JSON list of C-alpha atoms in Angstrom, two decimals:
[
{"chain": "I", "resi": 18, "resn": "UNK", "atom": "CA", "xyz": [0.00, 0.00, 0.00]},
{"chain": "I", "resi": 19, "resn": "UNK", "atom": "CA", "xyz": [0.73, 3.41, -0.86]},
{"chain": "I", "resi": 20, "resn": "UNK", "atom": "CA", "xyz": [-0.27, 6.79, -1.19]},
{"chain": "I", "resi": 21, "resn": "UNK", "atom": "CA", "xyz": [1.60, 9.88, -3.46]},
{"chain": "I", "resi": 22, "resn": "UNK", "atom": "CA", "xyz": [1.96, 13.07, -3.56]},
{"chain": "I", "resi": 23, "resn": "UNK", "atom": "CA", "xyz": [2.93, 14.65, -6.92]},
{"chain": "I", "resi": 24, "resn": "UNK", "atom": "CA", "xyz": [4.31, 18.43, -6.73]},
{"chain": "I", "resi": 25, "resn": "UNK", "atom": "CA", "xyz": [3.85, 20.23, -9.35]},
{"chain": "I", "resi": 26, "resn": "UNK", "atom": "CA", "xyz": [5.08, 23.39, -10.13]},
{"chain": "I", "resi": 27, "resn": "UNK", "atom": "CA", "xyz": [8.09, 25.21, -9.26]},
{"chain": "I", "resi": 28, "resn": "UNK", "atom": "CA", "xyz": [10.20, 27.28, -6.82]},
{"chain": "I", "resi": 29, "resn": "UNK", "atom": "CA", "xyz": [12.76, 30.17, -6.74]},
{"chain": "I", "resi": 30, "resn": "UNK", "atom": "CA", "xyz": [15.80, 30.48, -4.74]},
{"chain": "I", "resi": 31, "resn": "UNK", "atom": "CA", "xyz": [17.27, 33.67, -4.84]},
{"chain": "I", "resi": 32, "resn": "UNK", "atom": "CA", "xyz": [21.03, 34.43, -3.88]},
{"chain": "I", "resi": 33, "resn": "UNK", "atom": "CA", "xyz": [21.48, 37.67, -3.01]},
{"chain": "I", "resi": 34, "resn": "UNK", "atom": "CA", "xyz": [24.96, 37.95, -2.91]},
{"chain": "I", "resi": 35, "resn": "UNK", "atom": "CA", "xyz": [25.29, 37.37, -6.21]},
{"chain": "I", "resi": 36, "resn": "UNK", "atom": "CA", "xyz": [21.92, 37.99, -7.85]},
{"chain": "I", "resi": 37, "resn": "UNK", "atom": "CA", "xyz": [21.46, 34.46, -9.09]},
{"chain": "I", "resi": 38, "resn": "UNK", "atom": "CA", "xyz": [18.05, 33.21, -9.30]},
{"chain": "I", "resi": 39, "resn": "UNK", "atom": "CA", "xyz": [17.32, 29.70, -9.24]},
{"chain": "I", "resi": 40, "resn": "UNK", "atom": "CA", "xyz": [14.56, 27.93, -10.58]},
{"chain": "I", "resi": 41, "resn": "UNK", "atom": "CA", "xyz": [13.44, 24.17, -9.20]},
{"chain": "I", "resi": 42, "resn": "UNK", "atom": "CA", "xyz": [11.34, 21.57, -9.62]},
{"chain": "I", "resi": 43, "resn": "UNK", "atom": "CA", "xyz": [9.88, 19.08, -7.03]},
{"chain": "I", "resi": 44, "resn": "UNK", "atom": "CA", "xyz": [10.23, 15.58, -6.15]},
{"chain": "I", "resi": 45, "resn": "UNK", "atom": "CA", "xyz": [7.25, 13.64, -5.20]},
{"chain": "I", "resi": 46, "resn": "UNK", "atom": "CA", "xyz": [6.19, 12.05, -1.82]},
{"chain": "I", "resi": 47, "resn": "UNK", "atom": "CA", "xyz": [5.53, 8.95, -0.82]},
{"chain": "I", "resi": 48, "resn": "UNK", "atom": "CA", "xyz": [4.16, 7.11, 2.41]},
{"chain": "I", "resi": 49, "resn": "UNK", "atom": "CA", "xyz": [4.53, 3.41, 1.68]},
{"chain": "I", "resi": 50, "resn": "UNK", "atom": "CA", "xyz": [3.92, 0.18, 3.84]},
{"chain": "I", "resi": 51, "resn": "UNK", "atom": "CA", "xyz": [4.90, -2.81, 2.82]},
{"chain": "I", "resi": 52, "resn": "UNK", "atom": "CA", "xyz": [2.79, -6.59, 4.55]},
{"chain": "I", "resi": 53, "resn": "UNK", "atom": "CA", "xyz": [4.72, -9.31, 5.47]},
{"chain": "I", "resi": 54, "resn": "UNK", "atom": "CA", "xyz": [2.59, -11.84, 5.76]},
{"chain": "I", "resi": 55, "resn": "UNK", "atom": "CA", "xyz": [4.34, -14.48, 8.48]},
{"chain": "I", "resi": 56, "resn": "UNK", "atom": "CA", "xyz": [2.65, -17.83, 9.16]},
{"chain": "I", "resi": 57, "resn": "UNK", "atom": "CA", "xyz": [3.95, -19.23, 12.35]},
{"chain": "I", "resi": 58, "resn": "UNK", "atom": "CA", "xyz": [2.60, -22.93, 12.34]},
{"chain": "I", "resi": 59, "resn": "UNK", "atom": "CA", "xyz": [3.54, -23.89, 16.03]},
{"chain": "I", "resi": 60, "resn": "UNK", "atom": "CA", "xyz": [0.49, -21.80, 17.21]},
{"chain": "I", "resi": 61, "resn": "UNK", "atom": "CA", "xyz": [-1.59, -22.04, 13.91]},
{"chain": "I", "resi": 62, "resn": "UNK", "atom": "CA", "xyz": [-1.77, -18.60, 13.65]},
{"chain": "I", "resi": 63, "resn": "UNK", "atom": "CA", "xyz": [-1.47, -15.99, 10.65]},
{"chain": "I", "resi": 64, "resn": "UNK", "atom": "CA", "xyz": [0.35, -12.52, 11.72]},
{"chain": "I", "resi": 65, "resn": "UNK", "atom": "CA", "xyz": [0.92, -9.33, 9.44]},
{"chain": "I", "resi": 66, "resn": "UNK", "atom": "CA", "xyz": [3.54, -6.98, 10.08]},
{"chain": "I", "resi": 67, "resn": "UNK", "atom": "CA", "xyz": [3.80, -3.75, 8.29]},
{"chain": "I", "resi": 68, "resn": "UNK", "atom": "CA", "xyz": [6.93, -1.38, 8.14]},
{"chain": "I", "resi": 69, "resn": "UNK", "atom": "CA", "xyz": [5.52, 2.08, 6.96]},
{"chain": "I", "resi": 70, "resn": "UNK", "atom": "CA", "xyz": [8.63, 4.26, 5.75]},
{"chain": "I", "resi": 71, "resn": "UNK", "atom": "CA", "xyz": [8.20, 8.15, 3.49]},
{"chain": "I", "resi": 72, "resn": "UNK", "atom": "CA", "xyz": [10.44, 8.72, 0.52]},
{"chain": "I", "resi": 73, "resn": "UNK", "atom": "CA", "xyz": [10.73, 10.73, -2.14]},
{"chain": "I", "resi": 74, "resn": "UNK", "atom": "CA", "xyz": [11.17, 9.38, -5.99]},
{"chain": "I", "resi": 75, "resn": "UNK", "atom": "CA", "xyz": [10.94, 11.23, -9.22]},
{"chain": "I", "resi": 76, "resn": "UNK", "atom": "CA", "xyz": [12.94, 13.64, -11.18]},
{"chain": "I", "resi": 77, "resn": "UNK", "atom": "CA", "xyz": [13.84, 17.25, -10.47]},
{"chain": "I", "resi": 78, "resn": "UNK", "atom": "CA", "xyz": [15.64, 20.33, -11.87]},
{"chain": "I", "resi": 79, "resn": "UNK", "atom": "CA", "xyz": [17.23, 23.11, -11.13]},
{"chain": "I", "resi": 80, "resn": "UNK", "atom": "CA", "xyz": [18.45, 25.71, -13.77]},
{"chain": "I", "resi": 81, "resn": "UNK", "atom": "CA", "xyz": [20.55, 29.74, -13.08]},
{"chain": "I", "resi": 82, "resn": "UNK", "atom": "CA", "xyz": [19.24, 31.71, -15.96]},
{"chain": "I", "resi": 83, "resn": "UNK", "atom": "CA", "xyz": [21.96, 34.16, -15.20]},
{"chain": "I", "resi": 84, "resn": "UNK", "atom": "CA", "xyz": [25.09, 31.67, -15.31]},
{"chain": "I", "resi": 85, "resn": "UNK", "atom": "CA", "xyz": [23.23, 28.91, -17.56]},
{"chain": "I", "resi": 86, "resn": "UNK", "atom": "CA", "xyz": [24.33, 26.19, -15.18]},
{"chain": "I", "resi": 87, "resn": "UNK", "atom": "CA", "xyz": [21.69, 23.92, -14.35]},
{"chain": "I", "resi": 88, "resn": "UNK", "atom": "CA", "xyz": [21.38, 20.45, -12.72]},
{"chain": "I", "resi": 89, "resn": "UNK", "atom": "CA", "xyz": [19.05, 17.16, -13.23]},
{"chain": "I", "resi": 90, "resn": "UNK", "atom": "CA", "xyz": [18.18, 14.99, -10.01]},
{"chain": "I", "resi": 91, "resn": "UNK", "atom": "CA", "xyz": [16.70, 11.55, -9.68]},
{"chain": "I", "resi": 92, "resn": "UNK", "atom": "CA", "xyz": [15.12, 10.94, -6.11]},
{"chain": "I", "resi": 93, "resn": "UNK", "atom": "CA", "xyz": [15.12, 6.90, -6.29]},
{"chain": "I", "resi": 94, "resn": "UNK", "atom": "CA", "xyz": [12.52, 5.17, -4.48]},
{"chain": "I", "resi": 95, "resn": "UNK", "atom": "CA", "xyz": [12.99, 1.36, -2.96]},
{"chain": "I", "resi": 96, "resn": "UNK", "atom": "CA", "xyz": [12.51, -1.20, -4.67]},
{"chain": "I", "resi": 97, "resn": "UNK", "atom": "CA", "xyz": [9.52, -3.84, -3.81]},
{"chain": "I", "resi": 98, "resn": "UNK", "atom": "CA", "xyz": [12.29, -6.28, -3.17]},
{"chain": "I", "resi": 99, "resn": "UNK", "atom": "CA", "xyz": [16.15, -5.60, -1.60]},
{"chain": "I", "resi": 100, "resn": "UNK", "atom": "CA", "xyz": [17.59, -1.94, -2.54]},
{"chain": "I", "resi": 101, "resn": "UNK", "atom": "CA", "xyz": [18.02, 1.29, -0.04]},
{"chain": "I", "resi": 102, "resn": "UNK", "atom": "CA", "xyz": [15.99, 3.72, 0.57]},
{"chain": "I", "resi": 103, "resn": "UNK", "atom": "CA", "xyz": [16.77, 8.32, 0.24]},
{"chain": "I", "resi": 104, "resn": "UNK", "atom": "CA", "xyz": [18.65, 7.52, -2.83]},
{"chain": "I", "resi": 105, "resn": "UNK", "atom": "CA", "xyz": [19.78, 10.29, -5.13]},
{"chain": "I", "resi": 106, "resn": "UNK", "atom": "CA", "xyz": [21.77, 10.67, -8.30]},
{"chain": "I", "resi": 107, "resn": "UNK", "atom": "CA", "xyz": [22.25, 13.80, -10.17]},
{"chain": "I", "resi": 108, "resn": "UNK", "atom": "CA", "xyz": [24.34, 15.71, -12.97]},
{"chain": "I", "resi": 109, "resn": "UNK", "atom": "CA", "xyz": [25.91, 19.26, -13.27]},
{"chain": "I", "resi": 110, "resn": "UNK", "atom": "CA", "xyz": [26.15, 20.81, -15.77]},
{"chain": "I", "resi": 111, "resn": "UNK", "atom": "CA", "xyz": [27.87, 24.06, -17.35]},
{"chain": "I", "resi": 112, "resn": "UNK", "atom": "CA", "xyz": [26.03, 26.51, -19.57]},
{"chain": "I", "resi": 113, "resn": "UNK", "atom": "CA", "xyz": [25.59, 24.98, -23.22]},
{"chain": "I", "resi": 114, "resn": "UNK", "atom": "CA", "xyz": [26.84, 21.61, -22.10]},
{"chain": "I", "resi": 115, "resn": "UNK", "atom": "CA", "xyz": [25.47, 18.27, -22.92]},
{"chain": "I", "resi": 116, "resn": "UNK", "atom": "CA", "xyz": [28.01, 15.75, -21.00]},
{"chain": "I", "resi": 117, "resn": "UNK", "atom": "CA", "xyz": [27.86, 16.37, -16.79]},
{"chain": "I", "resi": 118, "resn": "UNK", "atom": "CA", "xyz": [30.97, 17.74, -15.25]},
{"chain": "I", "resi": 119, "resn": "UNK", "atom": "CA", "xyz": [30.18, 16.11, -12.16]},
{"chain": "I", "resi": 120, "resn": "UNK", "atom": "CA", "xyz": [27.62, 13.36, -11.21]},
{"chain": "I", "resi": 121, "resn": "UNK", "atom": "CA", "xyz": [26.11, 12.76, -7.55]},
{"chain": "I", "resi": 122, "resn": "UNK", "atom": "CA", "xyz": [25.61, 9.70, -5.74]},
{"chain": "I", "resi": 123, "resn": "UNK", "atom": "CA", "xyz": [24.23, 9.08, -2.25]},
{"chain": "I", "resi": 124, "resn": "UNK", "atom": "CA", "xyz": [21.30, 9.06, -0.09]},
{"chain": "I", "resi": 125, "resn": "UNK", "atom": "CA", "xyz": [19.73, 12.74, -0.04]},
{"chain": "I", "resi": 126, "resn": "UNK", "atom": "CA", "xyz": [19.52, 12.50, 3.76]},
{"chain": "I", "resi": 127, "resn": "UNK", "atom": "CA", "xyz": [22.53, 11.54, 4.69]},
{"chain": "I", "resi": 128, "resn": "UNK", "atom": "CA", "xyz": [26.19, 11.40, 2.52]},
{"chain": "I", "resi": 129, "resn": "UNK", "atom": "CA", "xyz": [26.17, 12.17, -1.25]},
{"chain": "I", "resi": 130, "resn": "UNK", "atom": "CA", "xyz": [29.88, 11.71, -3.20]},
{"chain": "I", "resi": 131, "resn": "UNK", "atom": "CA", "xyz": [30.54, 13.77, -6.34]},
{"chain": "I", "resi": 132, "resn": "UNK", "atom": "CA", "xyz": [32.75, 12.25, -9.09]},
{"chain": "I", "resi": 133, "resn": "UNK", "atom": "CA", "xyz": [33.94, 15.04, -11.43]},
{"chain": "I", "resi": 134, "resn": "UNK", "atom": "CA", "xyz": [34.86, 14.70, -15.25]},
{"chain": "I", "resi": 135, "resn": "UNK", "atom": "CA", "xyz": [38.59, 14.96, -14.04]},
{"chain": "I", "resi": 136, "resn": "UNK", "atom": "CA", "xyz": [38.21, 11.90, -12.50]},
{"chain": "I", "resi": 137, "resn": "UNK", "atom": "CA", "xyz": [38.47, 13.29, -8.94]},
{"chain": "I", "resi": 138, "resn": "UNK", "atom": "CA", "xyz": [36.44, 11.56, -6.26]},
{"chain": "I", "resi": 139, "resn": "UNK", "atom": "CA", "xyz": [34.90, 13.44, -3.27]},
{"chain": "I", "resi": 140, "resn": "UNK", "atom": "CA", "xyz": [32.67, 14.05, -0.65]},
{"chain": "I", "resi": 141, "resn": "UNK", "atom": "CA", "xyz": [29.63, 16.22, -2.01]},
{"chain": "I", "resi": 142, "resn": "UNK", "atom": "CA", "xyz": [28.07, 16.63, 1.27]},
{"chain": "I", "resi": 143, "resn": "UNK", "atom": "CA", "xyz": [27.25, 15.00, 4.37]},
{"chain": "I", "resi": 144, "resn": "UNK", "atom": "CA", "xyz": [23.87, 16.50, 5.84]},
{"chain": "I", "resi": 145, "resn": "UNK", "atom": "CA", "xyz": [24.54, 14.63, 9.03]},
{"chain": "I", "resi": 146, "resn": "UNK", "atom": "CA", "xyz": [27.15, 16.99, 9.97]},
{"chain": "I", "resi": 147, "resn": "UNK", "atom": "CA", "xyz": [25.51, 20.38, 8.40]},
{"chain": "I", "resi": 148, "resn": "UNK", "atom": "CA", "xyz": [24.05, 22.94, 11.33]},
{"chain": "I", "resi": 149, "resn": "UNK", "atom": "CA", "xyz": [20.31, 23.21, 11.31]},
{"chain": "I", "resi": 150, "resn": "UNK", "atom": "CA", "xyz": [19.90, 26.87, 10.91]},
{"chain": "I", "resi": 151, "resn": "UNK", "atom": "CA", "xyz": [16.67, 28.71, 11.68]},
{"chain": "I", "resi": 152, "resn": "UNK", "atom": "CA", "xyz": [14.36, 29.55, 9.00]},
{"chain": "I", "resi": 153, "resn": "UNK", "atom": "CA", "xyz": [13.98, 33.47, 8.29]},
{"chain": "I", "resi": 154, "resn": "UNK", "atom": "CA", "xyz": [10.34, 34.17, 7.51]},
{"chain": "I", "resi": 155, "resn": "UNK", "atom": "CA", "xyz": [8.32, 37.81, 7.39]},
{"chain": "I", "resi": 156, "resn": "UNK", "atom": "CA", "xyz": [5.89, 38.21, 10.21]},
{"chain": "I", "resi": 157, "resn": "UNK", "atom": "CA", "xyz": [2.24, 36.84, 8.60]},
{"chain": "I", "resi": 158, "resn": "UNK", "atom": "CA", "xyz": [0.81, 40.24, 8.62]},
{"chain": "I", "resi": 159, "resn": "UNK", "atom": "CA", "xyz": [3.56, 41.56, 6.16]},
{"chain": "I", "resi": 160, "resn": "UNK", "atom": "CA", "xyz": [3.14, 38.73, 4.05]},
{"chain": "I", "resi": 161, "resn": "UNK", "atom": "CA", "xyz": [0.17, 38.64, 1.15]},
{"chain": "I", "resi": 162, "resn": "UNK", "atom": "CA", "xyz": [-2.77, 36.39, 1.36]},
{"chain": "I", "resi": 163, "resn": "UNK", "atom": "CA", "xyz": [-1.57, 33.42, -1.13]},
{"chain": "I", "resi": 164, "resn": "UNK", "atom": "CA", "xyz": [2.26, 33.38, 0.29]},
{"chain": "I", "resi": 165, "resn": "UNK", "atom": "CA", "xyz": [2.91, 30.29, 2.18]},
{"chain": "I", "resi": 166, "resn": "UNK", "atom": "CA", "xyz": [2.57, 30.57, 6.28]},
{"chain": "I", "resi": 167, "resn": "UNK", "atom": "CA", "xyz": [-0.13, 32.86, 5.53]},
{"chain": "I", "resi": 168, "resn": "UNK", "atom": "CA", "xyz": [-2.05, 30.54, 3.48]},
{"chain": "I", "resi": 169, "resn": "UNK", "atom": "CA", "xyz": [-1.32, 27.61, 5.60]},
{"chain": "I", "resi": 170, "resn": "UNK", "atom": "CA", "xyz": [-2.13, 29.81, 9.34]},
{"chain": "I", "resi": 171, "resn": "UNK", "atom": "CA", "xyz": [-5.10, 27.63, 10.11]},
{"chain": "I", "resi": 172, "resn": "UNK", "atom": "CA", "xyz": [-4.06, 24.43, 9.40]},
{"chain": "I", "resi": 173, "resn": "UNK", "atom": "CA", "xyz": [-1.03, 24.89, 11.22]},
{"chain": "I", "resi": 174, "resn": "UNK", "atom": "CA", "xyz": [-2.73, 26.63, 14.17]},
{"chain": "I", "resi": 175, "resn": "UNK", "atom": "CA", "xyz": [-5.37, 23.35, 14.10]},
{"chain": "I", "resi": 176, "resn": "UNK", "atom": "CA", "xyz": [-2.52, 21.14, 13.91]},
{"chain": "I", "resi": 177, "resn": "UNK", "atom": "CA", "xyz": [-0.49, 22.29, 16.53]}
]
């Protein structure tokens, strides 16, 4: 059993420092729980045991207009049978390029390794180890009726 979410749309990240402007797409959601169905014949007796996990699976992008750099990102889910779960791969790649000058590997929530067209090997980035820094949001009565917290107020509030 499962149930999706599929995002749609896009997002902006904007980098102030150096006026770059990113546009990205979403991966999707998933809450999945897989039956086991056990049959323990000592006690004649049927059991099923479920292991619920969330993931996310699909294909995302992210493109700079201003330096023409963009990137393509496959969010892998788990396989029925065997495999891992949070697993990523991506490419980078320069402006006008169609061969990656650096492809990702890892799980998204934990270590991801970069392997570079030079042949160089290396840690992308381990989000273990990254700080968890406090979001910086506008107080909801600056912000306009169809931006995010202020959309969302009440089913936060009722959720909470």
């Amino acid at each position: 059993m499962s149930i999706g979410v599929h995002n749609i749309g896009q997002g902006c990240v904007t980098c102030l420092d150096h006026d770059e402007h990113y546009i990205l797409t979403f991966p999707n959601g998933y809450g999945r729980q897989v039956n086991v169905l056990i049959v323990i014949f000592i006690f004649n007796a049927l059991s099923i045991l479920t292991v619920p996990w969330i993931e996310l699976g699909g294909e995302c992008s992210i493109n700079c207009s201003k330096t023409g750099y963009s990137a393509s990102i496959v969010f892998h889910t788990k396989p029925f049978y065997g495999g891992k779960k949070h697993r990523i791969t991506a490419e980078i790649f320069s402006p006008n390029d169609k061969k990656p000058f650096c492809s990702i590997e890892g799980e998204w929530n934990g270590v991801m390794y970069a392997k570079y067209s030079t042949g160089e090997n290396a840690v992308f980035i381990d989000t273990k180890k990254m700080p968890t820094i406090k979001k910086k949001v506008r107080k909801l009565e600056d912000q306009d009726d169809f931006e995010s917290r202020c959309l969302w107020k009440d089913v936060t509030y009722n959720l909470k």
